[in-house]
Backbone as a chain_set.jsonl record, in Angstrom:
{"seq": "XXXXXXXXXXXXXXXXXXXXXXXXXXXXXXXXXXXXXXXXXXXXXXXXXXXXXXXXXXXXXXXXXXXXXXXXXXXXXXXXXXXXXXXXXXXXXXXXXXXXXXXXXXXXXXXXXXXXXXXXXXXXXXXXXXXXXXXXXXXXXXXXXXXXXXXXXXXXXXXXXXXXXXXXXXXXXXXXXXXXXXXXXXXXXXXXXXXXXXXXXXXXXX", "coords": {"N": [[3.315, 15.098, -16.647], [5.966, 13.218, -16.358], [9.303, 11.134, -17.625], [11.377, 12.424, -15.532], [9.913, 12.682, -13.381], [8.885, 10.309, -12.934], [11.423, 8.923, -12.774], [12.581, 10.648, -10.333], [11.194, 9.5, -8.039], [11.477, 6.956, -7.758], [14.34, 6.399, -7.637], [14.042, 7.984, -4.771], [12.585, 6.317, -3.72], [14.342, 4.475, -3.834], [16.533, 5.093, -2.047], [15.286, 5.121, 0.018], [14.27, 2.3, 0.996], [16.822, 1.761, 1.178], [18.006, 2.876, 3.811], [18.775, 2.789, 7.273], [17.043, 3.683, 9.657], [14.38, 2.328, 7.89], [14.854, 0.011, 7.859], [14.904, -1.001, 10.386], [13.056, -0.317, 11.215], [11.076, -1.781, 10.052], [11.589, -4.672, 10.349], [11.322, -7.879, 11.771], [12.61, -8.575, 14.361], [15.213, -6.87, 16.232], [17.721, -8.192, 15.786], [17.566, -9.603, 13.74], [18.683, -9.225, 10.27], [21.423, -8.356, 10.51], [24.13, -9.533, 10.417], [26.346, -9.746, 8.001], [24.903, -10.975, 4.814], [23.97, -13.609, 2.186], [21.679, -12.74, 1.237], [20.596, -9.651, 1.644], [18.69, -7.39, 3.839], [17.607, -5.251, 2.029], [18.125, -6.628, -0.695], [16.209, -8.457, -0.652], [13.745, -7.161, 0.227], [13.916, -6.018, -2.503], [13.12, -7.794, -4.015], [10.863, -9.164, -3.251], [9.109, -7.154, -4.261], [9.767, -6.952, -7.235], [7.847, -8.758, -9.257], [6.525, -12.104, -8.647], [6.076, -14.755, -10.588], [6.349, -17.038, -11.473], [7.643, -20.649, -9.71], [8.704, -20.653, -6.488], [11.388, -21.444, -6.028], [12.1, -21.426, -8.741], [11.864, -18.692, -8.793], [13.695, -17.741, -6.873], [16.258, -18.557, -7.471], [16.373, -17.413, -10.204], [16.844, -14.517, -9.04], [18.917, -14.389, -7.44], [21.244, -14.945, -9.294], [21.303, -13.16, -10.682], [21.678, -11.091, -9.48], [23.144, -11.67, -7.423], [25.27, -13.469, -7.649], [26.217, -15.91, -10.124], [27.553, -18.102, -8.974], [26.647, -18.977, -6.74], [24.51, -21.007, -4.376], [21.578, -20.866, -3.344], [18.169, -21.744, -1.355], [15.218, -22.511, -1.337], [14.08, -22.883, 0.777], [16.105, -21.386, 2.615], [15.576, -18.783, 1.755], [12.395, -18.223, 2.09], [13.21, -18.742, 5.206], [14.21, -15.763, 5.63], [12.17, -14.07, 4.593], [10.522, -14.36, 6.274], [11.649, -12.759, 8.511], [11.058, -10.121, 7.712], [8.897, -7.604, 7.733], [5.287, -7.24, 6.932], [4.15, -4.66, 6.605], [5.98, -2.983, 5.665], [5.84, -2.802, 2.757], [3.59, -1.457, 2.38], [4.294, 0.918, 3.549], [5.982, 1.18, 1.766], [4.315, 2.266, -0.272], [2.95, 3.717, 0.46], [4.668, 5.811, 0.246], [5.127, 6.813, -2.217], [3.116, 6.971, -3.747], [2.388, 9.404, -1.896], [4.605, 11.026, -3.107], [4.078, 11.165, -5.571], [1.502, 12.488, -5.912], [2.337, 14.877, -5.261], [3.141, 17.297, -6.551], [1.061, 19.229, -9.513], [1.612, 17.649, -11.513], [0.045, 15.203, -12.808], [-2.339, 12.778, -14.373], [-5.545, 13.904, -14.699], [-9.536, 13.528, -14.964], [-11.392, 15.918, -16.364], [-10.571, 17.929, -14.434], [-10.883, 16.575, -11.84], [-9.29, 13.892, -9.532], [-9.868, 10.563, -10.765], [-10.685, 7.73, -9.236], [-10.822, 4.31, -8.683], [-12.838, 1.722, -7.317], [-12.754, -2.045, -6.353], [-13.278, -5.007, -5.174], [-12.221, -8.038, -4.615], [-11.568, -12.197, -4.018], [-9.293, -14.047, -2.009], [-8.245, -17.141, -2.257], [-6.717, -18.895, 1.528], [-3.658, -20.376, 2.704], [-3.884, -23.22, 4.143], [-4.242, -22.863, 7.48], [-4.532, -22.392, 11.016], [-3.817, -19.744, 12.281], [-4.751, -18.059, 10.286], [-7.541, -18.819, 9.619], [-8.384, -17.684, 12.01], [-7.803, -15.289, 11.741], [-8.809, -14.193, 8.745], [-11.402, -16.142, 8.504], [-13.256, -18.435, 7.113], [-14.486, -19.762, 4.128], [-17.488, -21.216, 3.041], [-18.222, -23.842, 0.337], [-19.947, -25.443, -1.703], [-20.618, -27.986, 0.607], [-17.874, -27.84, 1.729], [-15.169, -25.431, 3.373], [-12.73, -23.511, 3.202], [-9.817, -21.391, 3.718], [-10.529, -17.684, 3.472], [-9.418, -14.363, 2.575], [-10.818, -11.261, 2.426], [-10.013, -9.073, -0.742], [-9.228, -5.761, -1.69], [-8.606, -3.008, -4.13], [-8.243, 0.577, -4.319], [-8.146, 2.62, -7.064], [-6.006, 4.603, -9.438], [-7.815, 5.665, -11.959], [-6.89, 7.351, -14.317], [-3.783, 7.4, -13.966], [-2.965, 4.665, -13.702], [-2.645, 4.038, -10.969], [-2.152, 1.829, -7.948], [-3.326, 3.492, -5.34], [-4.48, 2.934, -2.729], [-4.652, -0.554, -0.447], [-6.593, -2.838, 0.793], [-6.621, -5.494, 2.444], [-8.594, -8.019, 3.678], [-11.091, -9.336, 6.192], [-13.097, -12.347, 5.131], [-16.235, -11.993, 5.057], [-16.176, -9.546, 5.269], [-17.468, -6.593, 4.224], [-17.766, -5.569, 1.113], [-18.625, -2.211, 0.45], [-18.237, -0.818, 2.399], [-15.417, -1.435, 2.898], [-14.819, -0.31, 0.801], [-15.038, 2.657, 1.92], [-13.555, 2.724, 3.833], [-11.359, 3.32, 2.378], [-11.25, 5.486, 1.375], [-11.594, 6.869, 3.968], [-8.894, 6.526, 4.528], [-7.779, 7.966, 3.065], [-7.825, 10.517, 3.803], [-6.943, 14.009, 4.57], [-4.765, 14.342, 3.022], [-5.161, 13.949, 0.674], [-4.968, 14.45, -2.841], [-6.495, 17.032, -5.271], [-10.618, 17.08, -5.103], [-11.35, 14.212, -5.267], [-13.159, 11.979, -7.677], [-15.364, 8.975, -7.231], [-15.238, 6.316, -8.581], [-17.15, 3.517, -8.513], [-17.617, -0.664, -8.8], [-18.388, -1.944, -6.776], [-20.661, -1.385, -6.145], [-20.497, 0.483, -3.865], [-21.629, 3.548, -2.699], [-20.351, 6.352, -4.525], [-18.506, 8.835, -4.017], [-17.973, 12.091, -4.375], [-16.177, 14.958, -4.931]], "CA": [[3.917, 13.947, -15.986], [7.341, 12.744, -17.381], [10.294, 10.251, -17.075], [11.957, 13.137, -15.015], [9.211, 13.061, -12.194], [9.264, 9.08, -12.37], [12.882, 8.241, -11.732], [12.655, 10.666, -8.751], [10.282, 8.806, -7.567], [11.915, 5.741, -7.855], [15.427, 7.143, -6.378], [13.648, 8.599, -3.311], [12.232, 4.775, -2.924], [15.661, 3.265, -3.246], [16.81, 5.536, -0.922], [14.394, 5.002, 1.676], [14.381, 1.058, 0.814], [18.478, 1.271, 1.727], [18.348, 3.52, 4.908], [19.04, 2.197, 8.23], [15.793, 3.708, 9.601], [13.353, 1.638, 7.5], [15.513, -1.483, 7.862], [15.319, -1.351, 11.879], [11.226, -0.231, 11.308], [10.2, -3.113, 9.267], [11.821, -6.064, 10.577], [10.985, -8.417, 13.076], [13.522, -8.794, 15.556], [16.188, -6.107, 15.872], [18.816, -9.085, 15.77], [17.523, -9.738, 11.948], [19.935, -8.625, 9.188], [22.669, -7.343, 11.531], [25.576, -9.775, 9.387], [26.615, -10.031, 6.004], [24.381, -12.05, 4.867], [24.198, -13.641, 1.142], [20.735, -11.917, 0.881], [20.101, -8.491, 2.469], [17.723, -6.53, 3.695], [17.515, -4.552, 0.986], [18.14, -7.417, -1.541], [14.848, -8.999, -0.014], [12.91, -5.993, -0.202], [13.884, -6.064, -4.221], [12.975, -9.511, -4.467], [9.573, -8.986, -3.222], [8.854, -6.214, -5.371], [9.49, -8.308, -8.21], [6.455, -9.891, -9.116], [6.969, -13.458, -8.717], [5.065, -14.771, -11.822], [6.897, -19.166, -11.107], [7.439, -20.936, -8.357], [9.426, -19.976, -5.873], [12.424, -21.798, -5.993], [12.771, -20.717, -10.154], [12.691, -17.235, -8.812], [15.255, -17.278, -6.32], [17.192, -18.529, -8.187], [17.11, -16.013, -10.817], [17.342, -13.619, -8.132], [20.705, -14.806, -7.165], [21.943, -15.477, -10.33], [20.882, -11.401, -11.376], [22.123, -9.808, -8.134], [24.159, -11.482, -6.358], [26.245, -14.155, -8.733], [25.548, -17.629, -10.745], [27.985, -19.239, -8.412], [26.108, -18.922, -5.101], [23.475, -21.139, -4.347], [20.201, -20.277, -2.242], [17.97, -22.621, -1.428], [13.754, -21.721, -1.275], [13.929, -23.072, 2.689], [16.622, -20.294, 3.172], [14.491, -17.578, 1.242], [11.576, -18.453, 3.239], [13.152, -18.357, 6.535], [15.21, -14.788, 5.344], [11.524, -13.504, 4.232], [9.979, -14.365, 7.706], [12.244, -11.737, 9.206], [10.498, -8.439, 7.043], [7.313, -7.298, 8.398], [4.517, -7.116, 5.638], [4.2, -3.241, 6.654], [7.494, -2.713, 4.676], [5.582, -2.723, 1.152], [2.544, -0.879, 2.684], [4.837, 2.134, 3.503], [6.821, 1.994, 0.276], [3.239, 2.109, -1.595], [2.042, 5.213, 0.78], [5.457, 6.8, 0.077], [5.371, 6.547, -3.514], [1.66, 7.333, -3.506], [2.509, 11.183, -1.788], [5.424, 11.293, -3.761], [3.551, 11.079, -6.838], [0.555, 13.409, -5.932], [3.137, 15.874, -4.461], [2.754, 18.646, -7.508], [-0.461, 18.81, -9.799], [1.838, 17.138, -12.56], [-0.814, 14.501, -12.862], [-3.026, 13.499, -15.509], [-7.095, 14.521, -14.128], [-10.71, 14.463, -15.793], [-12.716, 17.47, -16.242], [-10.265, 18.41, -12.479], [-11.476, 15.147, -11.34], [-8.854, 12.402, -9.836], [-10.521, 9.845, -10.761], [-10.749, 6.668, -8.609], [-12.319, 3.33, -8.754], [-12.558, 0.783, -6.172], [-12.75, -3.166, -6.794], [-12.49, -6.227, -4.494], [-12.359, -9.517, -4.856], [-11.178, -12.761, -3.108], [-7.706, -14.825, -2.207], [-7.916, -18.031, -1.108], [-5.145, -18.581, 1.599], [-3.113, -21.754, 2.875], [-4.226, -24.061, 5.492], [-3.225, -22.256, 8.92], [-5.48, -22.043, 12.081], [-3.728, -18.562, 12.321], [-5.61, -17.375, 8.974], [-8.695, -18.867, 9.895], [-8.868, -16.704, 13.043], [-7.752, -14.109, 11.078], [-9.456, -14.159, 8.119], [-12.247, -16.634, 8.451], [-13.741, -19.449, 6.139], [-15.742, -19.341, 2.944], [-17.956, -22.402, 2.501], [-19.087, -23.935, -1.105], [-20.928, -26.824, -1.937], [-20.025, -28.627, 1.832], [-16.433, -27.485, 2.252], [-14.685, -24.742, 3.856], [-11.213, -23.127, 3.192], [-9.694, -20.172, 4.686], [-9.886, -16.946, 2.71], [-9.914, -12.951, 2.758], [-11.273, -10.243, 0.898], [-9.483, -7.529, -0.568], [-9.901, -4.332, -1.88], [-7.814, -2.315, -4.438], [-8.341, 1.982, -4.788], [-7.254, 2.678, -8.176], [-6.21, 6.08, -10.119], [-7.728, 5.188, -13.844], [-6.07, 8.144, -15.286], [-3.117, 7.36, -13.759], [-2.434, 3.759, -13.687], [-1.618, 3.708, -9.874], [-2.735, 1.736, -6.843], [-3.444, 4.175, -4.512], [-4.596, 1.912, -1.353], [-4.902, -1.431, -0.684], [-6.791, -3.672, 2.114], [-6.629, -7.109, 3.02], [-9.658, -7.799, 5.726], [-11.562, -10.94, 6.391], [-13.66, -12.88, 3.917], [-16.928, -11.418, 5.242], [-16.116, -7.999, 5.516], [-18.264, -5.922, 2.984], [-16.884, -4.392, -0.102], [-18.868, -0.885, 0.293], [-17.679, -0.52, 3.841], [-13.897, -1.546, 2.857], [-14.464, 1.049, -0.115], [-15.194, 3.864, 2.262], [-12.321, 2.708, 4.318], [-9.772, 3.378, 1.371], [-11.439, 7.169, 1.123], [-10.643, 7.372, 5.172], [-7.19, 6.09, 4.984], [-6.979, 9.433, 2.226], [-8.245, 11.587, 4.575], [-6.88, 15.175, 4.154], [-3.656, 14.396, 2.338], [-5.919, 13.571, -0.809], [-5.136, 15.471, -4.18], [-7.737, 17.715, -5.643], [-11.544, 16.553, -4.571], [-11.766, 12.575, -5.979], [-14.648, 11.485, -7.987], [-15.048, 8.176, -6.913], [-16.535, 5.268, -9.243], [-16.944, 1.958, -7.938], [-17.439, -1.697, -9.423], [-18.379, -2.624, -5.752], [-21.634, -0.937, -5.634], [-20.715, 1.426, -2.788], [-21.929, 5.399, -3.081], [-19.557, 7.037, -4.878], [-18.108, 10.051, -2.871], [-17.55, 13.118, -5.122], [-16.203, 16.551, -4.581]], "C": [[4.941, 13.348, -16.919], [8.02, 11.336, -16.711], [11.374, 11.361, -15.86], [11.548, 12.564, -13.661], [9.734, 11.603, -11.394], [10.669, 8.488, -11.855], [13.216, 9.01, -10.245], [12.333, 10.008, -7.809], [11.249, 7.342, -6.933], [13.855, 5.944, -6.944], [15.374, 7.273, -5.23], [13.546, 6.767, -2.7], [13.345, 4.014, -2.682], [16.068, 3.665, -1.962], [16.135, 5.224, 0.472], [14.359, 3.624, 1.7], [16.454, 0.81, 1.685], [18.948, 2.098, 2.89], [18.171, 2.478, 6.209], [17.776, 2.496, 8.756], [14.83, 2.892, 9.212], [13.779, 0.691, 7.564], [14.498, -1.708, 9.438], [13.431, -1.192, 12.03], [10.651, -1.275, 10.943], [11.2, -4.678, 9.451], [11.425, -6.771, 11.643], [11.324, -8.548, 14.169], [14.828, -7.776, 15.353], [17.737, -7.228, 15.973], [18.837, -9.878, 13.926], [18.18, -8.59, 11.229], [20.724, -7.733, 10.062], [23.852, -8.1, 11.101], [25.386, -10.047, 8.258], [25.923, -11.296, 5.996], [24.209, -12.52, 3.253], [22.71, -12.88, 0.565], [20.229, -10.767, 1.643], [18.867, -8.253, 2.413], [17.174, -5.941, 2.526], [17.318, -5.42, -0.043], [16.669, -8.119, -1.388], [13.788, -8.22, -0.665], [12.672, -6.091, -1.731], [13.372, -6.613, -4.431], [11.593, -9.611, -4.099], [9.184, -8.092, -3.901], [8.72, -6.684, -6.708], [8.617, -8.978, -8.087], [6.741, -11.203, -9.365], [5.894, -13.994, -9.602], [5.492, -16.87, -11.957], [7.121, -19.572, -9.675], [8.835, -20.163, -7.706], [11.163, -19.971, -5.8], [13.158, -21.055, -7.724], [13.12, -18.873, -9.66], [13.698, -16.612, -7.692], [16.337, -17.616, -6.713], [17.95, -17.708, -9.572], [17.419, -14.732, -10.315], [18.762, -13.571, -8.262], [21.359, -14.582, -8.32], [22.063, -13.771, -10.765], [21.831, -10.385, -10.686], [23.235, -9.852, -7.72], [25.506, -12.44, -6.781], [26.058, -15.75, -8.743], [26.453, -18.459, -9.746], [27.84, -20.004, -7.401], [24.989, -20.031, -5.318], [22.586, -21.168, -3.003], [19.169, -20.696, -2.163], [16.442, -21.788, -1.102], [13.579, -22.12, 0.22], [14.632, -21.723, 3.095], [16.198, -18.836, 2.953], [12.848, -17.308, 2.372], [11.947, -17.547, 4.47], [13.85, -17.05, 6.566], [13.468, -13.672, 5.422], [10.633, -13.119, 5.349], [10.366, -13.466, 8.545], [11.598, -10.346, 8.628], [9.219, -8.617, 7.503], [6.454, -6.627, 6.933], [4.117, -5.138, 5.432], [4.95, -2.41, 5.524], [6.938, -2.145, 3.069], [4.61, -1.134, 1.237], [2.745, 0.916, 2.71], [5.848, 2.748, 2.412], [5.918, 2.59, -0.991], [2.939, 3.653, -1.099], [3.097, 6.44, 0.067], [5.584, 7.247, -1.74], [4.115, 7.338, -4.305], [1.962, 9.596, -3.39], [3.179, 11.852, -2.346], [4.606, 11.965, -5.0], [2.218, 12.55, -7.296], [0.891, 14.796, -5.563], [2.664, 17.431, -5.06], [1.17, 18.428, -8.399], [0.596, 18.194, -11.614], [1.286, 15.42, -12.982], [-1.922, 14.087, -13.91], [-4.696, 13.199, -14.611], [-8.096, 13.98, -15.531], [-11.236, 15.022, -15.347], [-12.114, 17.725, -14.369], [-10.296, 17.728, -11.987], [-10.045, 14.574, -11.0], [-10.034, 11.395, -9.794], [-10.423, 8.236, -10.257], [-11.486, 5.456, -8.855], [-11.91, 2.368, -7.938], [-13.065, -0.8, -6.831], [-12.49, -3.94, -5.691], [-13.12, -7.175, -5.182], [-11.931, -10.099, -3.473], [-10.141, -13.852, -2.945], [-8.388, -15.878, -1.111], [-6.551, -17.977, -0.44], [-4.765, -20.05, 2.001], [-3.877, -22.221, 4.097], [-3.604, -23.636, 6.852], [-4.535, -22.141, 10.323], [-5.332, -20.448, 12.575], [-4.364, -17.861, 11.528], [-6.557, -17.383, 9.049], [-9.063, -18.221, 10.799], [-8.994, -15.598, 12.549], [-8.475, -13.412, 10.262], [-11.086, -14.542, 7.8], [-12.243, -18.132, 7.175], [-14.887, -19.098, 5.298], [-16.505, -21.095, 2.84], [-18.77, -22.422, 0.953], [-19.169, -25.312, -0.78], [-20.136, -28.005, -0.531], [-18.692, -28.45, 2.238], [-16.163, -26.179, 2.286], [-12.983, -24.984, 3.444], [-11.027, -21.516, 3.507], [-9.875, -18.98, 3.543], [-10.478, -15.438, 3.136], [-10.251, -12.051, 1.929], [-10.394, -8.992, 0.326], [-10.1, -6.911, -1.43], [-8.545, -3.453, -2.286], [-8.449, -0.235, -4.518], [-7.327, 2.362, -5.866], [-7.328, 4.125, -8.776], [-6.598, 5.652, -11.466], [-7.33, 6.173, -14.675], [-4.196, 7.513, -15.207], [-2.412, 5.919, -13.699], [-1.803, 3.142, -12.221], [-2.58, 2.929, -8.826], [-2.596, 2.311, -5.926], [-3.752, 3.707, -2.772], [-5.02, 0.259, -1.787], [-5.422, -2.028, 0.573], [-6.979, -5.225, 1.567], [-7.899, -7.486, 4.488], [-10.502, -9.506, 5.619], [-12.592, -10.776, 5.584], [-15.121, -12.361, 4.198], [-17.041, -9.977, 5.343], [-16.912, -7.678, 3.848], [-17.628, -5.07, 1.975], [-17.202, -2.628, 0.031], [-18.239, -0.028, 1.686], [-15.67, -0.685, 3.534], [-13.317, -0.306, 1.37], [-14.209, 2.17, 0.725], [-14.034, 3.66, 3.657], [-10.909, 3.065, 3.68], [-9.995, 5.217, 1.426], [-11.133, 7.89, 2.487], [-9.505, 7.517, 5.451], [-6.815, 7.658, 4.472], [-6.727, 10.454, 3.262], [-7.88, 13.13, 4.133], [-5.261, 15.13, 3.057], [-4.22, 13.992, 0.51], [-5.82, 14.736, -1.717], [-6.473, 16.476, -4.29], [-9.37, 16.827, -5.366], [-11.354, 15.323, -6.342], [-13.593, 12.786, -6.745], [-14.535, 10.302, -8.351], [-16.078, 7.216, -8.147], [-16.265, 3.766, -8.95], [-17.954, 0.665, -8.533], [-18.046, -2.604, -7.993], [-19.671, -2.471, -5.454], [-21.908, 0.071, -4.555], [-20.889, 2.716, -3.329], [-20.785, 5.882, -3.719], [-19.677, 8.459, -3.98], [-17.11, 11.142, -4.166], [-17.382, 14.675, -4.657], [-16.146, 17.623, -5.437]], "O": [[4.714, 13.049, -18.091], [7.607, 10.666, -15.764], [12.264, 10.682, -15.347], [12.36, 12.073, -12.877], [10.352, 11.402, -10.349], [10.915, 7.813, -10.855], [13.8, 8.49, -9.295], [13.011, 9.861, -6.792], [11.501, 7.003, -5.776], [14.222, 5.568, -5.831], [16.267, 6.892, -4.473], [14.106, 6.192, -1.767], [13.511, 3.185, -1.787], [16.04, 2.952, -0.959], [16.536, 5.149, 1.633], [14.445, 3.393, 2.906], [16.965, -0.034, 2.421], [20.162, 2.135, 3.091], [17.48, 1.465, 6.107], [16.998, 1.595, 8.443], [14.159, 2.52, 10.175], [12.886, -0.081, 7.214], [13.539, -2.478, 9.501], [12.724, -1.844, 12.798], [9.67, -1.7, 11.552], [11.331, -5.544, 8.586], [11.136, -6.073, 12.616], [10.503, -8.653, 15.079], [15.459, -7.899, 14.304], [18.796, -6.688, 16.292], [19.715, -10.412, 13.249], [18.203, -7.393, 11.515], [20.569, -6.52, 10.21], [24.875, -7.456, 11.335], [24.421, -10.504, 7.645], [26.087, -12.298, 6.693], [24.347, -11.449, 2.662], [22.727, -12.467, -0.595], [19.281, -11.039, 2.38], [18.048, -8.571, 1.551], [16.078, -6.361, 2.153], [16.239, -5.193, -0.59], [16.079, -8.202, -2.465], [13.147, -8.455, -1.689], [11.55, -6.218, -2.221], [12.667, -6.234, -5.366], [11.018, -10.369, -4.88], [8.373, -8.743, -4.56], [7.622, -6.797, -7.252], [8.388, -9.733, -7.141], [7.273, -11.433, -10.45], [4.746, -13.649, -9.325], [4.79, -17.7, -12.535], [6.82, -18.911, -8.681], [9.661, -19.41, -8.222], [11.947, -19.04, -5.617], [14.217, -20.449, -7.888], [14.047, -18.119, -9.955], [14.258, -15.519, -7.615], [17.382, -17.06, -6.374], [19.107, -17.465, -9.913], [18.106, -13.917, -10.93], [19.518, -12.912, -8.976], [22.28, -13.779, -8.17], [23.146, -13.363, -11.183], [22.448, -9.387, -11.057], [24.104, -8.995, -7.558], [26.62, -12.196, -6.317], [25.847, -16.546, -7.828], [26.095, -19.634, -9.654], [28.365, -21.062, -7.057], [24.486, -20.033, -6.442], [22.963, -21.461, -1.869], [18.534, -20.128, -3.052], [16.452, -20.628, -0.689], [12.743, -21.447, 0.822], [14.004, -20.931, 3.799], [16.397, -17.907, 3.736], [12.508, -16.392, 3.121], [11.539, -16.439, 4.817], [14.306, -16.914, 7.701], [13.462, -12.672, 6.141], [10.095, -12.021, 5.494], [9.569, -13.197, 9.444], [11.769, -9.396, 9.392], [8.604, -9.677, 7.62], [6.887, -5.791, 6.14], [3.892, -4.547, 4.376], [4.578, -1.501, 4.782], [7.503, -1.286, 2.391], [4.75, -0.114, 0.563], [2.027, 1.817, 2.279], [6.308, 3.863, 2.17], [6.264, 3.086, -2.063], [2.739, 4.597, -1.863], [2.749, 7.506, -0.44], [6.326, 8.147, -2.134], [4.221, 8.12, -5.25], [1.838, 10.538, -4.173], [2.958, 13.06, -2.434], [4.589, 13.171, -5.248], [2.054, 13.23, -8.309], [0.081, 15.722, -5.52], [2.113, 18.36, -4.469], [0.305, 17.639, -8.021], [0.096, 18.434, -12.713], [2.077, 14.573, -13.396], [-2.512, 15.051, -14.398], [-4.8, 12.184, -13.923], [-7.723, 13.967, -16.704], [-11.669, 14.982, -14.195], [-12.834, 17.719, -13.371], [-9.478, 17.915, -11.087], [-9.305, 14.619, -11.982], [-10.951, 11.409, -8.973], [-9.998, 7.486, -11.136], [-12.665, 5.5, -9.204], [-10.711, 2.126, -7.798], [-13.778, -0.735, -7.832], [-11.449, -3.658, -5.097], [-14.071, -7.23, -5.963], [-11.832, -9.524, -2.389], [-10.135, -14.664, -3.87], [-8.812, -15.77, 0.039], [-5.54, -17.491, -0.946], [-5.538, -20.938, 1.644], [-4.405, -21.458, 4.907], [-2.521, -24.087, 7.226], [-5.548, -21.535, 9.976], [-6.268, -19.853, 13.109], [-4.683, -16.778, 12.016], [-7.139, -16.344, 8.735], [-10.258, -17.942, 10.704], [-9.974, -14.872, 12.713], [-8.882, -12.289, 10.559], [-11.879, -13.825, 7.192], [-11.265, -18.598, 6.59], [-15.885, -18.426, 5.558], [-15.786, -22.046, 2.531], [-19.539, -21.587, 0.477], [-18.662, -26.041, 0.072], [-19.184, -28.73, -0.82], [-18.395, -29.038, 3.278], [-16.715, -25.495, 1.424], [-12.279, -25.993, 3.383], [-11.907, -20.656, 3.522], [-9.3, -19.302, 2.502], [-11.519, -15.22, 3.756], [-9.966, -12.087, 0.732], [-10.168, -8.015, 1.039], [-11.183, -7.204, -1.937], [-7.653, -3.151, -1.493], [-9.545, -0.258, -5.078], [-6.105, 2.431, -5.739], [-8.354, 4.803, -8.715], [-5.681, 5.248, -12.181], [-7.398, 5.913, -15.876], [-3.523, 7.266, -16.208], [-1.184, 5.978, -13.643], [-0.949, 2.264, -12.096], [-3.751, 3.306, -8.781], [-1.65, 1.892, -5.258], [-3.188, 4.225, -1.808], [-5.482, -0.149, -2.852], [-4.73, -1.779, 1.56], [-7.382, -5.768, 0.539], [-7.936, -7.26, 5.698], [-10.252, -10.499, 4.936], [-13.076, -9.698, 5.239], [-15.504, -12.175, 3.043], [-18.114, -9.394, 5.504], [-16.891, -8.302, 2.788], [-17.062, -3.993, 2.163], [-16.31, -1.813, -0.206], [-17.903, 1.151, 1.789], [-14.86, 0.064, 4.08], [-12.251, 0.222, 1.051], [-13.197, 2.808, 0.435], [-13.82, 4.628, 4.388], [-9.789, 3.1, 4.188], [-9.074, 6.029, 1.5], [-10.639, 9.017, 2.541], [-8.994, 8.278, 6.273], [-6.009, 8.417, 5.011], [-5.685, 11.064, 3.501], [-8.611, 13.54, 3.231], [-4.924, 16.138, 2.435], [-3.555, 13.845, -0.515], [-6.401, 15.802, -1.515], [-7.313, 16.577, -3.397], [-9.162, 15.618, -5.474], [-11.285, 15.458, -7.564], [-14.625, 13.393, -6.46], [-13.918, 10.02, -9.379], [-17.254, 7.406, -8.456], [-15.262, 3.093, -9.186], [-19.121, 0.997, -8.738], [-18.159, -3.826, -8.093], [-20.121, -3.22, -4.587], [-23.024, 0.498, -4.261], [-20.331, 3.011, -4.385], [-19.892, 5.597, -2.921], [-20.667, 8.961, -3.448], [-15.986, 10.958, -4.633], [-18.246, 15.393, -4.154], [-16.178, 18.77, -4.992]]}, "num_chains": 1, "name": "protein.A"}
């Protein structure tokens, strides 16, 4: 596994990040990003990728300032309502593509033949929405309730990669949302996994 393999990788994703195709797939309304706009499609896309690590407003503004030029300014209402137009799918299919990309040849690093996997959830609180709470549900502690969901990463520990990811409601069971990450694989899965999990669910070895 090299810097060769990885910048393909990363190429293929721009590419497919700046095709007309995945624009017109992952947006909300086919009347979103259809004019010049001071933040594209594409520019968006970047900008979520970027791990936002301050608030929101500090990092659109270094956005701008990086991309698109210090003289513009872009306001965290207009980011918002720009971000509302991409469908959360968008990441989901740059992770799968990146994912098959990656497992494509056996230039990978293995143990003992093994990929080796490990599964983990935890839990996100989320904002105050009656849409989330349907969605997700409520957690109660000591007399109060707030909305939140569980997720669930599938990780390569040789490899350093997140391989799947779910988001499901705050009751959903970790060993059951494990053996949902080993369905999603299904037959497109590398050499037989040997699964170790942090969640308590069976490990699934081949």
């Amino acid at each position: 596994m090299g810097l060769k393999k990885n910048l393909q990788i990363l190429e293929d994703l721009r590419e497919e990040i700046g095709s007309e195709g995945f624009k017109q797939e992952h947006r909300q309304s086919e009347r979103d990003f259809t004019r010049n706009r001071v933040l594209t499609f594409v520019g968006l896309v970047v900008s979520q990728i970027n791990l936002v690590s301050k608030s929101v407003s500090v990092e659109v503004s270094r956005f701008v300032e990086r991309f698109i030029g210090p003289s513009l300014d872009y306001s965290k209402q207009a980011f918002s309502k720009c971000r509302s137009k991409l469908k959360a799918e968008a990441f989901t299919a740059l992770n799968r593509r990146l994912v098959s990309r990656f497992y494509a040849d056996e230039d990978f690093r293995k143990w003992q033949g093994y990929l080796t996997l490990a599964v983990d959830g935890s839990t996100l609180q989320l904002p105050e929405s009656a849409a989330l709470i349907g969605e997700f549900g409520l957690a109660e502690n000591k007399g109060k309730s707030m909305p939140m969901a569980r997720t669930s990463l599938l990780y390569d520990v040789e490899n350093g990669l997140v391989v799947d990811a779910l988001l499901g409601r705050y009751k959903a069971g970790e060993p059951e949302m494990a053996l949902e990450h080993l369905r999603r694989l299904g037959s497109s899965a590398p050499p037989p996994p040997a699964c170790c999990s942090s969640t308590g669910a069976t490990p699934a070895c081949g």
